[in-house]
Amino acid sequence: MNWKIHSVFVISILALLSFGLQSYGQEKSAADIAVEAAKKYKGITLRVIWEAGLQAQDPIVFSGPLWEKLTGIKVQTIETPFPELFSKIVTAHLAGSGDFDVINYVPAWQADLVEAGALEPLDDFMNKYMPPGALDDIHPTYQQWLVWKGKHYGIFDDGDTFVMYYRKDLFGDKANQEAYKAKYGQDLRPPQTWQEWDQICAFFKERLAASGGHGCAIQRAAGQTYPWVEEELRVYGAKFFDPETMKATINSEAAIKALTDMVNNNKNMPPGIEKWSFIEVFSAWMDGKVAMIISWPPPGRWSQGYRDRAEQLKWMPETKVIGKVGYALPPGGHPELAAGFNLGVSSDSPNKEAAYLFIQWLTSKEISLQRVMLPYALRDPYRLSHYESKEYRSQWDNAGEYLDVLKLGAEKGLLDLAIPGAREYEEALDRAAVAAYAGTPPKEALDKAAAEWDAITQRLGVDKQREAYKEWASRPNAYPR
């Protein structure tokens, strides 16, 4: 064999080996690739900041121990109450403490966290380790949260959307149907508009009063009501800002009408609804005391008995509505995609690559399905394969109906406002709603909130905010279509 033939032979072998390795690599899943690559970091500990309580049971009980078993990397979960998450992430970064490797954050905060320099861009890691197409299975709506100003900073991990839960037995009862028809001249059905919601709520308030029941309930407590305000304002046709001047328009006629109706809706809800948080609404629903509620996805599965499979949920009230739960989009057909979570890598982490590999594994198709099916955790379906999973759809009688509504909610839902200062805008809007619930005229409450929004915008810079708002408002799920 002369040197030319030898060279051609060697090059051919190397090419075949290279092709074979590439083919082998492409056949591996994102989870497999992450595990194999992470083994070189065996012995380190990743610190992850996570919402305290049930949310944290996922990394503490399931994903953390499994990751350690597969890679030898320990996971330390730093539980933090939700209201403190944002400030704790920012404070740790500004102090340069390096307290966290993995950051669990609400996508609406992404702009602020990037502006603060707290998040590490993920593009280099993704180019190196993420198989082509591995993220295509994430619902297209939620893919809008992966990128900020052309760079990836987080991988979506929690499909939050508001869902209307209604009592199928009450809506299907012949006496209720006839009485409703006689009173309103309409068929009794899951409400399609907020006016119909209020009407049906008033109807069941009267019908269930003798048994101590109520027509409907939505949490209105301070600090927790802004997602419903963001949703209803937009369903009524209001916009957040004038896109040219960046003056707040949350005190427009449409917005005032929306908040006025929300205040009036409270009159047909249980007494003291202005102080009800998630727990009060959830407990009343599980106890069979309300005909309709609107909430996040977990009550939809827990009230069908799914929670009985987990020791962590034994403290919850027993469900009295198994087999009676119907699922639908909230009135208006455009639910708030309230909160959700992204997973990102701290820019201060000394273990950035290992942290990235952990979140690639967590959010992979196979591992994420196991996590959204954990009965005690709060992660909700967000991949197309989650909604179509035969295993998930067989968990209770109408689990398929539940998953179909979650998927439709993702398609029709409205994104939280996500521009720099998002948390401050949310808090001002929340204060306005709480003031209106307490008796302040809605216009006065919204005028004050609009002034606060304008002050935030001026402080952060009108031009910068205009650019960010223009980008956010261009997304398909910013406003109803």
Short mmCIF file of C-alpha atoms in Angstrom, two decimals:
data_model
loop_
_atom_site.label_atom_id
_atom_site.label_comp_id
_atom_site.label_asym_id
_atom_site.label_seq_id
_atom_site.Cartn_x
_atom_site.Cartn_y
_atom_site.Cartn_z
CA MET A 1 0.00 0.00 0.00
CA ASN A 2 1.62 3.26 -1.09
CA TRP A 3 1.31 6.39 1.00
CA LYS A 4 -1.46 7.86 -1.20
CA ILE A 5 -3.61 4.75 -0.91
CA HIS A 6 -2.79 4.55 2.79
CA SER A 7 -3.86 8.15 3.28
CA VAL A 8 -7.14 7.65 1.43
CA PHE A 9 -7.80 4.52 3.48
CA VAL A 10 -7.14 6.30 6.79
CA ILE A 11 -9.27 9.30 5.82
CA SER A 12 -12.11 7.01 4.78
CA ILE A 13 -11.98 5.12 8.08
CA LEU A 14 -11.94 8.38 10.04
CA ALA A 15 -14.85 9.71 8.00
CA LEU A 16 -16.85 6.54 8.62
CA LEU A 17 -16.05 6.67 12.32
CA SER A 18 -17.02 10.31 12.45
CA PHE A 19 -20.27 9.65 10.58
CA GLY A 20 -20.99 6.73 12.84
CA LEU A 21 -20.37 8.72 15.99
CA GLN A 22 -22.55 11.57 14.73
CA SER A 23 -25.32 9.16 13.84
CA TYR A 24 -25.01 7.53 17.24
CA GLY A 25 -25.10 10.92 18.92
CA GLN A 26 -28.19 11.99 16.99
CA GLU A 27 -29.98 8.86 18.13
CA LYS A 28 -29.38 9.72 21.75
CA SER A 29 -32.00 11.75 23.53
CA ALA A 30 -31.35 15.10 25.17
CA ALA A 31 -31.60 13.33 28.51
CA ASP A 32 -29.05 10.64 27.59
CA ILE A 33 -26.58 13.19 26.22
CA ALA A 34 -26.90 15.34 29.34
CA VAL A 35 -26.28 12.39 31.66
CA GLU A 36 -23.23 11.15 29.77
CA ALA A 37 -21.67 14.62 29.58
CA ALA A 38 -22.40 15.40 33.23
CA LYS A 39 -20.59 12.36 34.62
CA LYS A 40 -17.28 14.21 34.39
CA TYR A 41 -18.57 16.53 37.12
CA LYS A 42 -19.23 13.66 39.54
CA GLY A 43 -18.80 14.74 43.15
CA ILE A 44 -19.90 18.36 42.84
CA THR A 45 -23.11 19.78 44.29
CA LEU A 46 -25.51 21.92 42.26
CA ARG A 47 -27.48 24.49 44.23
CA VAL A 48 -30.91 25.16 42.76
CA ILE A 49 -33.29 27.89 43.92
CA TRP A 50 -36.86 26.61 43.77
CA GLU A 51 -40.25 27.74 45.01
CA ALA A 52 -40.83 26.41 48.52
CA GLY A 53 -43.48 23.83 49.35
CA LEU A 54 -44.94 21.35 46.91
CA GLN A 55 -42.97 22.77 43.97
CA ALA A 56 -39.74 21.84 45.74
CA GLN A 57 -40.82 18.23 46.27
CA ASP A 58 -39.85 17.54 42.66
CA PRO A 59 -36.09 18.21 43.04
CA ILE A 60 -36.03 17.02 46.67
CA VAL A 61 -37.85 13.71 46.25
CA PHE A 62 -37.67 12.81 42.56
CA SER A 63 -35.40 14.60 40.12
CA GLY A 64 -32.54 15.49 42.49
CA PRO A 65 -31.99 11.94 43.80
CA LEU A 66 -32.39 10.46 40.30
CA TRP A 67 -29.85 12.90 38.82
CA GLU A 68 -27.37 12.01 41.57
CA LYS A 69 -27.89 8.30 40.90
CA LEU A 70 -27.24 8.78 37.17
CA THR A 71 -24.34 11.24 37.34
CA GLY A 72 -22.91 11.34 40.84
CA ILE A 73 -23.82 15.06 41.08
CA LYS A 74 -25.71 16.08 44.21
CA VAL A 75 -28.56 18.59 44.06
CA GLN A 76 -29.16 20.98 46.95
CA THR A 77 -32.61 22.56 46.76
CA ILE A 78 -32.86 26.04 48.25
CA GLU A 79 -36.53 26.48 49.01
CA THR A 80 -37.79 30.06 48.74
CA PRO A 81 -41.35 31.39 49.13
CA PHE A 82 -42.70 32.56 45.79
CA PRO A 83 -43.00 36.28 46.76
CA GLU A 84 -39.27 36.27 47.64
CA LEU A 85 -37.93 34.42 44.60
CA PHE A 86 -37.27 37.39 42.34
CA SER A 87 -35.64 39.61 44.97
CA LYS A 88 -33.53 36.74 46.30
CA ILE A 89 -32.17 35.94 42.83
CA VAL A 90 -31.34 39.57 42.10
CA THR A 91 -29.89 40.26 45.56
CA ALA A 92 -27.64 37.20 45.38
CA HIS A 93 -26.36 38.28 41.97
CA LEU A 94 -25.73 41.90 42.97
CA ALA A 95 -23.84 40.66 46.01
CA GLY A 96 -21.80 38.28 43.83
CA SER A 97 -22.53 35.55 46.33
CA GLY A 98 -22.69 32.71 43.83
CA ASP A 99 -25.44 31.18 45.94
CA PHE A 100 -27.13 29.38 43.06
CA ASP A 101 -26.15 27.32 40.02
CA VAL A 102 -29.65 26.73 38.64
CA ILE A 103 -32.29 29.47 38.70
CA ASN A 104 -35.96 28.61 38.66
CA TYR A 105 -37.71 31.82 37.52
CA VAL A 106 -40.99 33.14 36.14
CA PRO A 107 -40.58 33.92 32.41
CA ALA A 108 -42.08 37.40 32.88
CA TRP A 109 -39.00 38.23 34.99
CA GLN A 110 -36.59 37.21 32.25
CA ALA A 111 -36.08 40.72 30.88
CA ASP A 112 -35.19 42.08 34.30
CA LEU A 113 -32.89 39.16 35.15
CA VAL A 114 -31.07 39.52 31.83
CA GLU A 115 -30.79 43.29 32.33
CA ALA A 116 -29.34 42.63 35.78
CA GLY A 117 -26.85 40.15 34.32
CA ALA A 118 -28.10 37.33 36.55
CA LEU A 119 -28.71 34.80 33.77
CA GLU A 120 -26.09 33.05 31.66
CA PRO A 121 -26.81 32.78 27.90
CA LEU A 122 -27.40 29.14 27.03
CA ASP A 123 -26.71 29.19 23.28
CA ASP A 124 -23.16 27.78 23.42
CA PHE A 125 -24.26 24.92 25.67
CA MET A 126 -27.30 24.21 23.52
CA ASN A 127 -25.20 24.17 20.35
CA LYS A 128 -22.88 21.67 22.01
CA TYR A 129 -25.35 19.36 23.74
CA MET A 130 -28.96 19.84 22.64
CA PRO A 131 -29.94 17.44 19.80
CA PRO A 132 -31.58 19.16 16.82
CA GLY A 133 -35.34 19.38 17.24
CA ALA A 134 -35.31 18.39 20.92
CA LEU A 135 -37.23 21.53 21.90
CA ASP A 136 -39.71 21.44 19.00
CA ASP A 137 -42.06 19.38 21.14
CA ILE A 138 -42.57 22.30 23.57
CA HIS A 139 -45.93 23.94 22.80
CA PRO A 140 -45.34 26.82 20.34
CA THR A 141 -46.84 29.33 22.77
CA TYR A 142 -44.38 28.43 25.50
CA GLN A 143 -41.46 28.52 23.08
CA GLN A 144 -41.97 32.30 23.10
CA TRP A 145 -40.40 32.31 26.56
CA LEU A 146 -37.09 30.70 25.56
CA VAL A 147 -35.45 33.75 23.98
CA TRP A 148 -34.83 37.34 24.98
CA LYS A 149 -33.28 39.71 22.41
CA GLY A 150 -32.10 36.84 20.23
CA LYS A 151 -30.44 34.72 22.92
CA HIS A 152 -31.61 31.72 24.91
CA TYR A 153 -31.63 32.31 28.66
CA GLY A 154 -34.03 29.65 29.89
CA ILE A 155 -35.80 26.42 28.99
CA PHE A 156 -39.52 26.39 29.66
CA ASP A 157 -40.61 23.98 32.40
CA ASP A 158 -44.16 24.59 33.66
CA GLY A 159 -47.33 25.00 31.56
CA ASP A 160 -49.38 27.25 33.80
CA THR A 161 -52.72 28.34 32.39
CA PHE A 162 -55.98 29.28 34.06
CA VAL A 163 -58.74 26.69 33.70
CA MET A 164 -62.44 26.90 34.56
CA TYR A 165 -63.62 23.95 36.64
CA TYR A 166 -67.36 23.42 36.83
CA ARG A 167 -69.65 20.85 38.42
CA LYS A 168 -70.92 18.65 35.62
CA ASP A 169 -73.57 17.15 37.89
CA LEU A 170 -75.05 20.57 38.69
CA PHE A 171 -74.93 21.79 35.11
CA GLY A 172 -76.43 18.53 33.88
CA ASP A 173 -79.22 18.42 36.45
CA LYS A 174 -82.59 18.64 34.69
CA ALA A 175 -84.22 20.75 37.41
CA ASN A 176 -81.34 23.24 37.28
CA GLN A 177 -81.52 23.39 33.50
CA GLU A 178 -85.27 24.06 33.51
CA ALA A 179 -85.06 26.66 36.25
CA TYR A 180 -82.23 28.49 34.50
CA LYS A 181 -84.08 28.44 31.18
CA ALA A 182 -87.22 29.75 32.83
CA LYS A 183 -85.38 32.58 34.55
CA TYR A 184 -82.99 33.73 31.82
CA GLY A 185 -84.41 32.27 28.61
CA GLN A 186 -81.04 30.61 27.89
CA ASP A 187 -79.57 27.14 28.13
CA LEU A 188 -77.42 26.38 31.17
CA ARG A 189 -73.86 25.78 29.95
CA PRO A 190 -70.29 26.58 31.01
CA PRO A 191 -70.16 30.39 30.66
CA GLN A 192 -68.70 31.83 27.49
CA THR A 193 -68.53 35.48 28.61
CA TRP A 194 -67.88 37.21 31.93
CA GLN A 195 -71.47 38.47 31.91
CA GLU A 196 -72.70 34.89 31.58
CA TRP A 197 -70.28 33.81 34.34
CA ASP A 198 -71.83 36.36 36.70
CA GLN A 199 -75.34 35.33 35.73
CA ILE A 200 -74.70 31.62 36.33
CA CYS A 201 -72.84 32.43 39.55
CA ALA A 202 -75.88 34.34 40.81
CA PHE A 203 -78.17 31.47 39.76
CA PHE A 204 -76.22 28.81 41.68
CA LYS A 205 -75.71 31.15 44.62
CA GLU A 206 -79.47 31.11 45.05
CA ARG A 207 -79.88 27.39 44.30
CA LEU A 208 -77.11 26.24 46.66
CA ALA A 209 -77.68 28.70 49.51
CA ALA A 210 -79.75 26.26 51.57
CA SER A 211 -76.87 23.76 51.63
CA GLY A 212 -74.24 26.40 52.39
CA GLY A 213 -72.95 26.40 48.83
CA HIS A 214 -71.91 29.21 46.49
CA GLY A 215 -72.14 29.90 42.80
CA CYS A 216 -68.49 30.57 42.01
CA ALA A 217 -65.15 31.65 43.44
CA ILE A 218 -61.90 33.23 42.21
CA GLN A 219 -59.05 34.20 44.48
CA ARG A 220 -59.00 37.95 45.12
CA ALA A 221 -56.46 38.27 47.95
CA ALA A 222 -53.88 41.05 47.79
CA GLY A 223 -50.76 40.09 45.90
CA GLN A 224 -52.53 37.33 43.95
CA THR A 225 -55.22 39.01 41.89
CA TYR A 226 -53.18 40.74 39.19
CA PRO A 227 -53.12 37.78 36.74
CA TRP A 228 -56.93 37.83 36.55
CA VAL A 229 -56.84 41.60 36.03
CA GLU A 230 -54.26 41.27 33.23
CA GLU A 231 -56.49 38.65 31.60
CA GLU A 232 -59.84 40.40 31.90
CA LEU A 233 -58.50 43.79 30.81
CA ARG A 234 -57.26 42.27 27.57
CA VAL A 235 -60.38 40.16 27.03
CA TYR A 236 -62.38 43.40 27.29
CA GLY A 237 -60.14 44.96 24.63
CA ALA A 238 -57.80 47.05 26.78
CA LYS A 239 -54.09 47.41 26.01
CA PHE A 240 -51.31 47.97 28.53
CA PHE A 241 -49.52 50.88 26.82
CA ASP A 242 -49.74 53.30 23.94
CA PRO A 243 -47.00 51.80 21.75
CA GLU A 244 -45.78 55.23 20.59
CA THR A 245 -45.75 57.28 23.78
CA MET A 246 -45.53 54.37 26.25
CA LYS A 247 -48.16 56.07 28.37
CA ALA A 248 -50.06 53.47 30.37
CA THR A 249 -53.54 52.72 29.01
CA ILE A 250 -54.73 50.49 31.83
CA ASN A 251 -57.25 53.22 32.73
CA SER A 252 -58.98 53.15 29.32
CA GLU A 253 -62.75 52.81 29.07
CA ALA A 254 -62.38 49.09 28.33
CA ALA A 255 -60.14 48.58 31.35
CA ILE A 256 -62.49 50.49 33.66
CA LYS A 257 -65.40 48.39 32.40
CA ALA A 258 -63.45 45.19 33.05
CA LEU A 259 -62.49 46.11 36.62
CA THR A 260 -66.01 47.38 37.34
CA ASP A 261 -67.41 44.01 36.28
CA MET A 262 -64.83 42.21 38.43
CA VAL A 263 -65.95 44.23 41.45
CA ASN A 264 -69.59 43.42 40.69
CA ASN A 265 -68.73 39.71 40.21
CA ASN A 266 -67.51 39.65 43.81
CA LYS A 267 -71.04 40.31 45.04
CA ASN A 268 -72.13 36.88 43.83
CA MET A 269 -69.11 35.07 45.26
CA PRO A 270 -68.77 33.87 48.87
CA PRO A 271 -68.76 36.56 51.58
CA GLY A 272 -65.24 37.83 52.20
CA ILE A 273 -64.00 36.71 48.77
CA GLU A 274 -61.73 39.77 48.73
CA LYS A 275 -59.48 37.93 51.21
CA TRP A 276 -59.64 34.49 49.59
CA SER A 277 -56.34 33.05 48.38
CA PHE A 278 -55.70 29.85 46.44
CA ILE A 279 -56.26 27.72 49.54
CA GLU A 280 -59.75 29.06 50.33
CA VAL A 281 -60.91 28.66 46.71
CA PHE A 282 -59.38 25.19 46.44
CA SER A 283 -60.81 24.00 49.77
CA ALA A 284 -64.33 25.16 48.88
CA TRP A 285 -64.07 23.38 45.53
CA MET A 286 -62.83 20.12 47.04
CA ASP A 287 -65.61 20.32 49.63
CA GLY A 288 -68.25 20.55 46.90
CA LYS A 289 -69.35 24.01 48.03
CA VAL A 290 -69.01 25.93 44.74
CA ALA A 291 -70.38 25.33 41.25
CA MET A 292 -67.46 26.95 39.37
CA ILE A 293 -63.92 28.13 40.05
CA ILE A 294 -61.03 29.36 37.92
CA SER A 295 -57.54 28.37 38.94
CA TRP A 296 -54.25 26.81 37.87
CA PRO A 297 -54.08 23.20 36.56
CA PRO A 298 -53.37 21.20 39.77
CA PRO A 299 -56.93 21.44 41.26
CA GLY A 300 -58.23 19.84 38.09
CA ARG A 301 -56.37 16.60 38.78
CA TRP A 302 -56.39 16.66 42.58
CA SER A 303 -60.17 17.02 42.76
CA GLN A 304 -60.45 13.83 40.68
CA GLY A 305 -58.56 11.91 43.34
CA TYR A 306 -55.11 12.06 41.73
CA ARG A 307 -53.72 13.62 44.94
CA ASP A 308 -54.63 10.53 46.95
CA ARG A 309 -51.60 8.81 45.43
CA ALA A 310 -49.09 10.98 47.29
CA GLU A 311 -48.18 11.16 50.95
CA GLN A 312 -47.20 14.82 50.53
CA LEU A 313 -50.84 15.76 49.84
CA LYS A 314 -52.49 14.04 52.79
CA TRP A 315 -52.94 17.42 54.51
CA MET A 316 -55.31 18.55 51.77
CA PRO A 317 -59.09 18.36 52.22
CA GLU A 318 -60.74 15.21 50.93
CA THR A 319 -62.33 15.65 47.55
CA LYS A 320 -66.08 15.32 47.39
CA VAL A 321 -66.32 15.97 43.65
CA ILE A 322 -64.66 12.92 42.10
CA GLY A 323 -66.38 12.15 38.81
CA LYS A 324 -68.20 15.50 38.83
CA VAL A 325 -65.47 17.78 37.44
CA GLY A 326 -65.81 19.45 34.04
CA TYR A 327 -63.06 21.45 32.32
CA ALA A 328 -63.36 24.52 30.09
CA LEU A 329 -61.54 27.70 29.17
CA PRO A 330 -62.45 30.71 31.32
CA PRO A 331 -65.04 33.16 29.95
CA GLY A 332 -63.73 35.05 26.95
CA GLY A 333 -61.71 32.05 25.79
CA HIS A 334 -58.29 33.59 26.46
CA PRO A 335 -56.91 32.39 29.81
CA GLU A 336 -53.95 34.04 31.48
CA LEU A 337 -50.81 31.93 31.15
CA ALA A 338 -50.17 32.96 34.70
CA ALA A 339 -46.55 32.67 35.80
CA GLY A 340 -45.12 29.30 34.72
CA PHE A 341 -41.41 28.65 35.20
CA ASN A 342 -38.23 28.73 33.15
CA LEU A 343 -35.01 27.03 34.21
CA GLY A 344 -31.81 28.99 33.67
CA VAL A 345 -28.16 29.03 34.71
CA SER A 346 -26.81 31.62 37.11
CA SER A 347 -24.10 33.83 35.61
CA ASP A 348 -22.31 33.57 38.98
CA SER A 349 -22.25 29.77 39.02
CA PRO A 350 -18.83 28.08 39.17
CA ASN A 351 -20.50 25.03 37.59
CA LYS A 352 -22.27 26.52 34.58
CA GLU A 353 -21.93 23.56 32.22
CA ALA A 354 -23.06 21.03 34.83
CA ALA A 355 -25.98 23.31 35.72
CA TYR A 356 -26.98 23.53 32.07
CA LEU A 357 -26.79 19.76 31.62
CA PHE A 358 -29.08 19.32 34.64
CA ILE A 359 -31.77 21.57 33.17
CA GLN A 360 -31.42 19.94 29.72
CA TRP A 361 -32.09 16.60 31.43
CA LEU A 362 -34.96 17.96 33.58
CA THR A 363 -36.79 19.45 30.60
CA SER A 364 -36.13 16.56 28.20
CA LYS A 365 -39.10 14.81 26.66
CA GLU A 366 -38.96 11.66 28.79
CA ILE A 367 -37.94 13.16 32.16
CA SER A 368 -40.33 16.11 31.91
CA LEU A 369 -43.25 13.73 31.31
CA GLN A 370 -42.43 11.88 34.51
CA ARG A 371 -42.22 15.19 36.37
CA VAL A 372 -45.54 16.64 35.16
CA MET A 373 -47.19 13.36 36.20
CA LEU A 374 -45.88 13.45 39.77
CA PRO A 375 -49.07 13.64 41.86
CA TYR A 376 -47.44 15.80 44.55
CA ALA A 377 -45.58 18.26 42.32
CA LEU A 378 -46.92 21.39 40.67
CA ARG A 379 -45.26 21.19 37.26
CA ASP A 380 -47.97 21.21 34.58
CA PRO A 381 -47.92 19.79 31.03
CA TYR A 382 -46.20 21.96 28.41
CA ARG A 383 -44.93 19.64 25.69
CA LEU A 384 -47.17 18.37 22.90
CA SER A 385 -46.21 14.84 23.91
CA HIS A 386 -47.43 15.54 27.47
CA TYR A 387 -50.92 16.34 26.21
CA GLU A 388 -50.97 13.25 23.99
CA SER A 389 -49.43 10.83 26.49
CA LYS A 390 -51.58 7.69 26.65
CA GLU A 391 -50.30 7.04 30.14
CA TYR A 392 -51.35 10.48 31.40
CA ARG A 393 -54.69 10.38 29.56
CA SER A 394 -55.55 7.13 31.33
CA GLN A 395 -54.99 8.40 34.89
CA TRP A 396 -58.71 9.12 35.53
CA ASP A 397 -61.94 8.93 33.55
CA ASN A 398 -61.79 12.33 31.84
CA ALA A 399 -58.04 13.00 32.07
CA GLY A 400 -58.05 13.33 28.27
CA GLU A 401 -60.59 16.15 28.50
CA TYR A 402 -58.40 17.84 31.10
CA LEU A 403 -55.28 17.62 28.93
CA ASP A 404 -57.17 18.82 25.85
CA VAL A 405 -58.30 21.94 27.74
CA LEU A 406 -54.75 22.61 28.98
CA LYS A 407 -53.49 22.36 25.40
CA LEU A 408 -56.25 24.67 24.15
CA GLY A 409 -55.45 27.08 26.98
CA ALA A 410 -51.82 27.18 25.87
CA GLU A 411 -52.93 27.90 22.31
CA LYS A 412 -55.45 30.65 23.17
CA GLY A 413 -53.80 31.97 26.33
CA LEU A 414 -52.37 35.39 27.08
CA LEU A 415 -48.76 35.94 28.09
CA ASP A 416 -47.96 37.80 31.27
CA LEU A 417 -46.56 41.26 30.60
CA ALA A 418 -42.84 40.61 30.28
CA ILE A 419 -40.76 43.75 29.91
CA PRO A 420 -38.22 45.28 32.30
CA GLY A 421 -40.01 46.29 35.48
CA ALA A 422 -42.67 43.59 35.01
CA ARG A 423 -42.85 42.79 38.71
CA GLU A 424 -43.35 46.48 39.60
CA TYR A 425 -46.11 46.89 37.01
CA GLU A 426 -47.81 43.74 38.36
CA GLU A 427 -47.72 45.00 41.94
CA ALA A 428 -49.21 48.38 41.02
CA LEU A 429 -52.03 46.70 39.09
CA ASP A 430 -52.66 44.35 41.98
CA ARG A 431 -52.95 47.27 44.42
CA ALA A 432 -55.46 48.96 42.11
CA ALA A 433 -57.67 45.88 41.97
CA VAL A 434 -57.55 45.35 45.74
CA ALA A 435 -58.46 49.01 46.27
CA ALA A 436 -61.40 48.65 43.91
CA TYR A 437 -62.58 45.49 45.70
CA ALA A 438 -62.47 47.51 48.94
CA GLY A 439 -64.66 50.28 47.55
CA THR A 440 -62.44 52.69 45.62
CA PRO A 441 -64.13 53.58 42.31
CA PRO A 442 -62.47 51.47 39.57
CA LYS A 443 -61.59 54.54 37.50
CA GLU A 444 -59.88 56.20 40.46
CA ALA A 445 -57.98 53.00 41.27
CA LEU A 446 -56.83 52.52 37.67
CA ASP A 447 -55.91 56.20 37.23
CA LYS A 448 -53.59 55.85 40.21
CA ALA A 449 -52.11 52.60 38.87
CA ALA A 450 -51.58 54.20 35.44
CA ALA A 451 -49.68 57.06 37.08
CA GLU A 452 -47.51 54.51 38.90
CA TRP A 453 -46.89 52.68 35.64
CA ASP A 454 -45.86 55.95 33.95
CA ALA A 455 -43.43 56.67 36.77
CA ILE A 456 -41.89 53.19 36.42
CA THR A 457 -41.57 53.69 32.67
CA GLN A 458 -39.95 57.11 33.08
CA ARG A 459 -37.47 55.75 35.61
CA LEU A 460 -36.47 52.78 33.45
CA GLY A 461 -36.32 54.87 30.28
CA VAL A 462 -39.13 55.44 27.80
CA ASP A 463 -37.11 54.46 24.74
CA LYS A 464 -35.85 51.24 26.31
CA GLN A 465 -39.33 50.31 27.51
CA ARG A 466 -40.87 51.14 24.12
CA GLU A 467 -38.44 48.79 22.40
CA ALA A 468 -39.10 46.00 24.91
CA TYR A 469 -42.87 46.47 24.76
CA LYS A 470 -42.84 46.47 20.97
CA GLU A 471 -41.02 43.13 20.99
CA TRP A 472 -43.34 41.64 23.62
CA ALA A 473 -46.54 42.96 21.97
CA SER A 474 -45.49 41.44 18.63
CA ARG A 475 -45.76 37.94 20.09
CA PRO A 476 -48.84 35.95 19.01
CA ASN A 477 -50.14 35.55 22.58
CA ALA A 478 -49.66 39.09 23.85
CA TYR A 479 -53.25 40.09 23.06
CA PRO A 480 -56.38 38.14 22.01
CA ARG A 481 -56.57 37.25 18.34
#
